[in-house]
Amino acid sequence: MLPPVARTFLIDTDTASDDAVALIMALRAPDVDVAAITVVAGNVDLRQATRNALYTVELCGANVPIYSGAEKPLLRTYEDATWFHGRDGLGDHNYPAPLRSAEGTHAVDAIINTINANSGLVLVTLGPLTNIALALSKRPGIAAKVSRCVVMGGAPCCEGNVTPAAEYNIWVDPEAARTVMRSGLPIELIGWQLCRGDAVLRETEIAHIEGFNTKLAPFAIECNSRARAAYKTQTGEDGLALPDPVAMCLALDPSVGTEWSEHYVDVETRSDLTRGMTVVDRLNVAQDERNRAVWAPALGGRKVKICWSIDNRRWKAALYAALRSRTV
């Protein structure tokens, strides 16, 4: 029997601790070819995020081109999340400098070129959507060439993690997020709430991973040490919450999602109180007469597929499988 044809992934990331684990999951997946990794300012500044992506790829023994992109949001003042991930984004453990450098092409052009060269690829976004919005503004037609666009972001119908209304990736550049939501991309929205509750790695599960005899496993736990402490301060939950790896798990295998539905989604850009809120038309009332005028721009796009719940046992099994993998 012929081996399965590899799926092509393009990953856009603001590489910090949980992003690094998500990259490991994609790079160690046997049926995935990561064509490119593009980097955007978010959790940490662009230079540091690029360095972290290069280091993680080297740790995996992979050879994937990495491209640096937008240094700040479209219109807003850039605000990082080092309070959560550490000054270097990887928990401040003084990891060595990567041996490679990023490619010379800007990430926005790399996104356009990679999609045009790999029609039908899976686009996975792990950070603010600035690079994607800029690429769509430059070449709107690329939206039709993407088979799936898995977006880690938003807090659909629940509280946010950076304000009561918004999740960080959407909040930091809401104008970019709105552009992407209205673009016609086949978006699958993976909100931050999916990494909470039973999806959190508890002490016994963390110890289980640390017992793997690979160099990827201890790195995945260590680089998230600052994030674990920050998460406990933020929520009161003791454990490791991994939003980007959960999103990558669903990019690799959407059947891990146990409840999905499709709705129009828009992003709040004008309010200080609810900036970056992902507003979901869950009851399908956006087209009603009282709402139609406000929702008209979103209604001109396509519905977003939203994941509401996941099989936590399968999510953790997928993580374990990636971290047990030995690098070449």
Coordinates of N, CA and C in Angstrom, one line a residue, residues 51-202:
R51 N 13.9 34.3 16.7 CA 14.9 33.5 17.4 C 14.3 32.3 18.0
N52 N 13.2 32.4 18.7 CA 12.6 31.3 19.3 C 12.1 30.2 18.3
A53 N 11.6 30.7 17.2 CA 11.2 29.8 16.1 C 12.4 29.0 15.6
L54 N 13.4 29.7 15.3 CA 14.6 29.1 14.8 C 15.2 28.1 15.8
Y55 N 15.2 28.4 17.0 CA 15.7 27.5 18.0 C 14.8 26.2 18.1
T56 N 13.5 26.4 18.1 CA 12.6 25.2 18.2 C 12.8 24.3 17.0
V57 N 12.9 24.9 15.8 CA 13.0 24.1 14.6 C 14.4 23.3 14.7
E58 N 15.4 23.9 15.1 CA 16.7 23.2 15.2 C 16.6 22.1 16.3
L59 N 15.9 22.4 17.3 CA 15.7 21.3 18.4 C 15.0 20.1 17.8
C60 N 14.1 20.3 16.8 CA 13.4 19.2 16.2 C 14.2 18.6 15.1
G61 N 15.4 19.1 14.8 CA 16.2 18.6 13.7 C 15.5 18.8 12.3
A62 N 14.7 19.8 12.2 CA 14.0 20.1 11.0 C 14.7 21.1 10.1
N63 N 14.3 21.2 8.9 CA 14.9 22.1 8.0 C 13.7 22.9 7.3
V64 N 13.2 23.9 7.9 CA 12.0 24.6 7.5 C 12.4 26.1 7.4
P65 N 12.1 26.7 6.2 CA 12.4 28.2 6.1 C 11.5 29.0 7.1
I66 N 12.2 30.0 7.7 CA 11.5 30.9 8.7 C 11.6 32.3 8.2
Y67 N 10.5 33.0 8.2 CA 10.4 34.4 7.7 C 9.9 35.3 8.7
S68 N 10.6 36.4 9.0 CA 10.1 37.5 9.9 C 9.2 38.4 9.2
G69 N 8.2 38.9 9.9 CA 7.1 39.7 9.3 C 6.9 41.0 10.1
A70 N 5.6 41.2 10.4 CA 5.2 42.5 11.0 C 5.7 42.7 12.4
E71 N 6.3 43.9 12.6 CA 6.8 44.2 13.9 C 5.8 44.9 14.9
K72 N 4.6 45.2 14.4 CA 3.6 45.8 15.2 C 2.3 45.7 14.6
P73 N 1.2 45.9 15.3 CA -0.2 45.7 14.8 C -0.4 46.8 13.7
L74 N -1.5 46.6 12.9 CA -1.8 47.4 11.8 C -2.0 48.9 12.3
L75 N -2.7 49.1 13.4 CA -3.0 50.5 13.8 C -2.7 50.8 15.2
R76 N -2.5 49.7 16.0 CA -2.4 49.9 17.5 C -0.9 49.9 17.9
T77 N -0.8 50.4 19.1 CA 0.5 50.3 19.8 C 0.8 48.9 20.1
Y78 N 2.0 48.4 19.9 CA 2.3 47.0 20.1 C 2.4 46.8 21.6
E79 N 1.8 45.7 22.1 CA 1.9 45.3 23.5 C 2.1 43.8 23.6
D80 N 3.3 43.5 24.2 CA 3.7 42.1 24.3 C 3.0 41.3 25.4
A81 N 3.3 40.1 25.6 CA 2.8 39.2 26.7 C 3.9 38.6 27.5
T82 N 5.0 39.4 27.6 CA 6.1 38.8 28.4 C 5.8 38.6 29.9
W83 N 4.8 39.3 30.3 CA 4.3 39.1 31.7 C 3.9 37.6 31.9
F84 N 3.5 37.0 30.8 CA 3.0 35.6 30.9 C 4.1 34.6 30.5
H85 N 4.8 34.9 29.5 CA 5.8 33.9 28.9 C 7.2 34.2 29.3
G86 N 7.5 35.3 30.0 CA 8.9 35.6 30.3 C 9.5 36.6 29.3
R87 N 10.6 37.2 29.7 CA 11.2 38.2 28.8 C 11.6 37.7 27.5
D88 N 12.1 36.4 27.4 CA 12.5 35.9 26.2 C 11.4 35.0 25.5
G89 N 10.2 34.9 26.2 CA 9.1 34.1 25.7 C 9.2 32.7 26.0
L90 N 10.4 32.2 26.4 CA 10.6 30.8 26.7 C 10.9 30.5 28.2
G91 N 10.4 31.4 29.0 CA 10.5 31.1 30.4 C 11.8 31.6 31.0
D92 N 12.6 32.3 30.2 CA 13.9 32.9 30.7 C 14.9 31.8 31.2
H93 N 15.1 30.8 30.4 CA 16.1 29.8 30.8 C 17.4 29.8 30.0
N94 N 17.6 31.0 29.3 CA 18.9 31.2 28.6 C 19.3 30.1 27.6
Y95 N 18.3 29.8 26.8 CA 18.6 28.8 25.7 C 19.6 29.4 24.8
P96 N 20.5 28.6 24.2 CA 21.5 29.1 23.3 C 20.9 29.7 22.0
A97 N 21.7 30.6 21.4 CA 21.3 31.2 20.1 C 21.2 30.2 19.1
P98 N 20.2 30.3 18.2 CA 20.1 29.3 17.0 C 21.3 29.5 16.1
L99 N 21.6 28.4 15.4 CA 22.7 28.5 14.4 C 22.3 29.1 13.1
R100 N 21.0 29.0 12.7 CA 20.5 29.5 11.5 C 20.0 30.9 11.6
S101 N 19.7 31.6 10.5 CA 19.1 32.9 10.5 C 17.8 32.8 9.7
A102 N 16.9 33.7 9.9 CA 15.7 33.8 9.1 C 16.0 34.1 7.6
E103 N 15.1 33.8 6.8 CA 15.2 34.0 5.3 C 15.1 35.6 5.1
G104 N 15.6 36.0 4.0 CA 15.5 37.4 3.6 C 14.2 38.0 3.2
T105 N 13.3 37.1 2.7 CA 12.0 37.5 2.3 C 11.1 37.9 3.4
H106 N 10.3 38.9 3.3 CA 9.4 39.3 4.3 C 8.3 38.3 4.5
A107 N 7.8 38.1 5.7 CA 6.8 37.0 5.9 C 5.5 37.2 5.1
V108 N 5.1 38.4 4.9 CA 3.9 38.7 4.1 C 4.1 38.1 2.7
D109 N 5.2 38.4 2.1 CA 5.4 37.8 0.7 C 5.6 36.3 0.8
A110 N 6.2 35.8 1.8 CA 6.4 34.4 2.0 C 5.0 33.7 2.1
I111 N 4.1 34.3 2.8 CA 2.8 33.7 2.9 C 2.1 33.6 1.6
I112 N 2.2 34.7 0.8 CA 1.6 34.7 -0.5 C 2.2 33.7 -1.4
N113 N 3.6 33.7 -1.4 CA 4.3 32.7 -2.3 C 4.0 31.3 -1.9
T114 N 4.0 31.0 -0.6 CA 3.8 29.6 -0.2 C 2.4 29.1 -0.5
I115 N 1.4 30.0 -0.3 CA 0.0 29.6 -0.6 C -0.1 29.4 -2.2
N116 N 0.4 30.3 -2.9 CA 0.4 30.1 -4.4 C 1.1 28.9 -4.9
A117 N 2.1 28.5 -4.2 CA 2.9 27.3 -4.6 C 2.3 26.0 -4.1
N118 N 1.4 26.1 -3.1 CA 0.8 24.9 -2.5 C -0.7 25.1 -2.3
S119 N -1.4 25.2 -3.4 CA -2.8 25.4 -3.3 C -3.4 24.2 -2.6
G120 N -4.3 24.6 -1.6 CA -5.0 23.6 -0.8 C -4.3 23.3 0.5
L121 N -3.2 24.1 0.9 CA -2.5 23.9 2.1 C -3.4 24.3 3.3
V122 N -2.9 23.9 4.5 CA -3.6 24.2 5.8 C -2.8 25.4 6.4
L123 N -3.4 26.5 6.6 CA -2.8 27.6 7.3 C -3.2 27.6 8.8
V124 N -2.2 27.6 9.6 CA -2.4 27.6 11.1 C -1.8 28.9 11.6
T125 N -2.6 29.6 12.3 CA -2.2 30.8 13.0 C -2.2 30.7 14.5
L126 N -1.0 31.1 15.1 CA -0.8 30.9 16.5 C -0.7 32.2 17.2
G127 N -0.7 33.3 16.5 CA -0.4 34.6 17.1 C -1.4 35.7 16.6
P128 N -1.1 37.0 16.8 CA -1.9 38.0 16.2 C -1.9 37.8 14.7
L129 N -3.0 38.3 14.0 CA -3.2 38.0 12.6 C -2.7 39.1 11.7
T130 N -1.8 39.9 12.1 CA -1.2 41.0 11.4 C -0.6 40.5 10.0
N131 N 0.2 39.5 10.0 CA 0.8 39.1 8.8 C -0.2 38.6 7.8
I132 N -1.2 37.9 8.3 CA -2.2 37.3 7.5 C -3.1 38.4 6.8
A133 N -3.4 39.4 7.7 CA -4.2 40.5 7.2 C -3.5 41.3 6.1
L134 N -2.2 41.5 6.3 CA -1.4 42.2 5.3 C -1.3 41.4 4.0
A135 N -1.1 40.1 4.1 CA -1.1 39.2 2.9 C -2.4 39.3 2.2
L136 N -3.5 39.2 2.9 CA -4.8 39.2 2.2 C -5.1 40.6 1.6
S137 N -4.6 41.7 2.2 CA -4.8 43.0 1.6 C -4.0 43.1 0.3
K138 N -2.9 42.5 0.3 CA -2.0 42.6 -0.9 C -2.5 41.6 -2.0
R139 N -2.9 40.4 -1.6 CA -3.4 39.4 -2.6 C -4.7 38.8 -2.1
P140 N -5.8 39.4 -2.2 CA -7.0 38.8 -1.6 C -7.4 37.4 -2.2
G141 N -6.9 37.1 -3.4 CA -7.2 35.8 -4.0 C -6.6 34.6 -3.3
I142 N -5.6 34.8 -2.4 CA -5.0 33.6 -1.7 C -6.0 33.0 -0.8
A143 N -7.1 33.7 -0.4 CA -8.0 33.1 0.5 C -8.7 31.8 -0.1
A144 N -8.9 31.9 -1.4 CA -9.6 30.8 -2.1 C -8.7 29.6 -2.3
K145 N -7.4 29.7 -2.0 CA -6.4 28.6 -2.2 C -6.1 27.9 -1.0
V146 N -6.6 28.3 0.2 CA -6.4 27.7 1.4 C -7.5 26.7 1.7
S147 N -7.2 25.4 2.1 CA -8.2 24.4 2.3 C -8.8 24.6 3.7
R148 N -8.0 24.9 4.7 CA -8.4 25.2 6.1 C -7.5 26.3 6.7
C149 N -8.1 27.1 7.5 CA -7.4 28.1 8.2 C -7.7 28.0 9.7
V150 N -6.8 27.4 10.4 CA -7.0 27.1 11.8 C -6.5 28.2 12.6
V151 N -7.3 29.0 13.3 CA -6.9 30.2 14.0 C -7.0 29.9 15.5
M152 N -5.8 30.0 16.2 CA -5.9 30.0 17.6 C -6.1 31.4 18.1
G153 N -7.3 31.6 18.6 CA -7.6 33.0 19.0 C -9.1 33.1 19.4
G154 N -9.3 34.2 20.1 CA -10.7 34.5 20.5 C -11.2 33.8 21.7
A155 N -12.3 34.3 22.2 CA -12.9 33.7 23.4 C -14.4 33.7 23.1
P156 N -14.8 32.8 22.1 CA -16.2 32.8 21.7 C -17.2 32.5 22.8
C157 N -18.0 33.5 23.1 CA -19.1 33.3 24.1 C -18.5 33.0 25.5
C158 N -17.3 33.5 25.8 CA -16.8 33.3 27.2 C -15.8 34.4 27.5
E159 N -15.3 34.4 28.7 CA -14.4 35.5 29.1 C -13.0 35.4 28.4
G160 N -12.3 36.5 28.3 CA -11.0 36.5 27.7 C -9.9 36.3 28.7
N161 N -8.7 36.3 28.2 CA -7.5 36.1 29.0 C -6.6 37.3 29.2
V162 N -7.0 38.4 28.4 CA -6.2 39.6 28.6 C -7.1 40.8 29.0
T163 N -8.4 40.7 28.7 CA -9.4 41.6 29.2 C -10.6 40.6 29.5
P164 N -11.6 41.1 30.3 CA -12.8 40.3 30.5 C -13.5 39.9 29.2
A165 N -13.2 40.6 28.1 CA -14.0 40.3 26.8 C -13.1 39.7 25.8
A166 N -11.8 39.7 25.9 CA -11.0 39.4 24.7 C -9.8 38.5 25.0
E167 N -9.4 37.7 24.1 CA -8.2 36.8 24.1 C -7.1 37.6 23.5
Y168 N -5.9 37.4 23.9 CA -4.7 38.2 23.5 C -4.5 38.3 22.0
N169 N -4.5 37.2 21.3 CA -4.1 37.2 19.8 C -5.1 38.2 19.1
I170 N -6.3 38.2 19.4 CA -7.3 39.0 18.8 C -7.3 40.4 19.3
W171 N -7.1 40.6 20.6 CA -7.1 41.9 21.3 C -5.9 42.7 20.8
V172 N -4.7 42.1 20.6 CA -3.5 42.9 20.3 C -3.6 43.6 19.0
D173 N -4.3 43.0 18.0 CA -4.5 43.6 16.7 C -5.9 43.2 16.2
P174 N -6.9 43.9 16.8 CA -8.3 43.6 16.4 C -8.6 43.9 15.0
E175 N -8.0 45.0 14.4 CA -8.3 45.3 13.0 C -7.8 44.2 12.1
A176 N -6.6 43.6 12.4 CA -6.2 42.5 11.6 C -7.1 41.3 11.7
A177 N -7.6 41.0 12.9 CA -8.5 39.9 13.1 C -9.8 40.1 12.4
R178 N -10.3 41.4 12.4 CA -11.5 41.7 11.6 C -11.3 41.4 10.1
T179 N -10.2 41.9 9.6 CA -9.9 41.7 8.2 C -9.9 40.2 7.8
V180 N -9.3 39.4 8.7 CA -9.2 38.0 8.4 C -10.6 37.3 8.5
M181 N -11.3 37.6 9.5 CA -12.7 37.1 9.7 C -13.6 37.3 8.5
R182 N -13.4 38.5 7.9 CA -14.2 38.9 6.8 C -13.6 38.5 5.4
S183 N -12.5 37.8 5.4 CA -11.7 37.6 4.1 C -12.3 36.5 3.2
G184 N -13.1 35.6 3.7 CA -13.5 34.5 2.9 C -12.6 33.3 3.2
L185 N -11.6 33.4 4.0 CA -10.8 32.2 4.4 C -11.7 31.2 5.1
P186 N -11.4 29.9 4.9 CA -12.2 28.8 5.6 C -11.7 28.7 7.0
I187 N -12.2 29.6 7.9 CA -11.6 29.6 9.2 C -12.2 28.6 10.2
E188 N -11.4 28.0 11.0 CA -11.8 27.2 12.1 C -11.2 27.9 13.3
L189 N -12.1 28.4 14.2 CA -11.7 29.2 15.3 C -11.6 28.3 16.6
I190 N -10.3 28.3 17.1 CA -10.0 27.5 18.3 C -9.8 28.5 19.4
G191 N -10.8 28.7 20.2 CA -10.7 29.7 21.3 C -9.9 29.2 22.5
W192 N -9.4 30.2 23.3 CA -8.5 29.9 24.4 C -9.2 29.0 25.4
Q193 N -10.5 29.1 25.5 CA -11.2 28.3 26.6 C -11.0 26.8 26.4
L194 N -10.7 26.4 25.2 CA -10.5 24.9 25.0 C -9.3 24.3 25.7
C195 N -8.3 25.2 26.1 CA -7.2 24.7 26.8 C -7.4 24.7 28.3
R196 N -8.5 25.0 28.8 CA -8.8 25.1 30.2 C -9.5 23.9 30.8
G197 N -9.8 23.9 32.1 CA -10.5 22.7 32.7 C -9.7 21.4 32.5
D198 N -10.4 20.4 32.0 CA -9.7 19.1 31.9 C -8.7 19.0 30.8
A199 N -8.5 20.1 30.0 CA -7.5 20.1 29.0 C -6.1 20.5 29.6
V200 N -6.1 21.1 30.8 CA -4.9 21.5 31.5 C -4.1 20.3 31.9
L201 N -2.8 20.3 31.7 CA -1.9 19.3 32.2 C -1.7 19.4 33.7
R202 N -2.1 18.4 34.4 CA -1.9 18.4 35.9 C -0.5 17.9 36.3

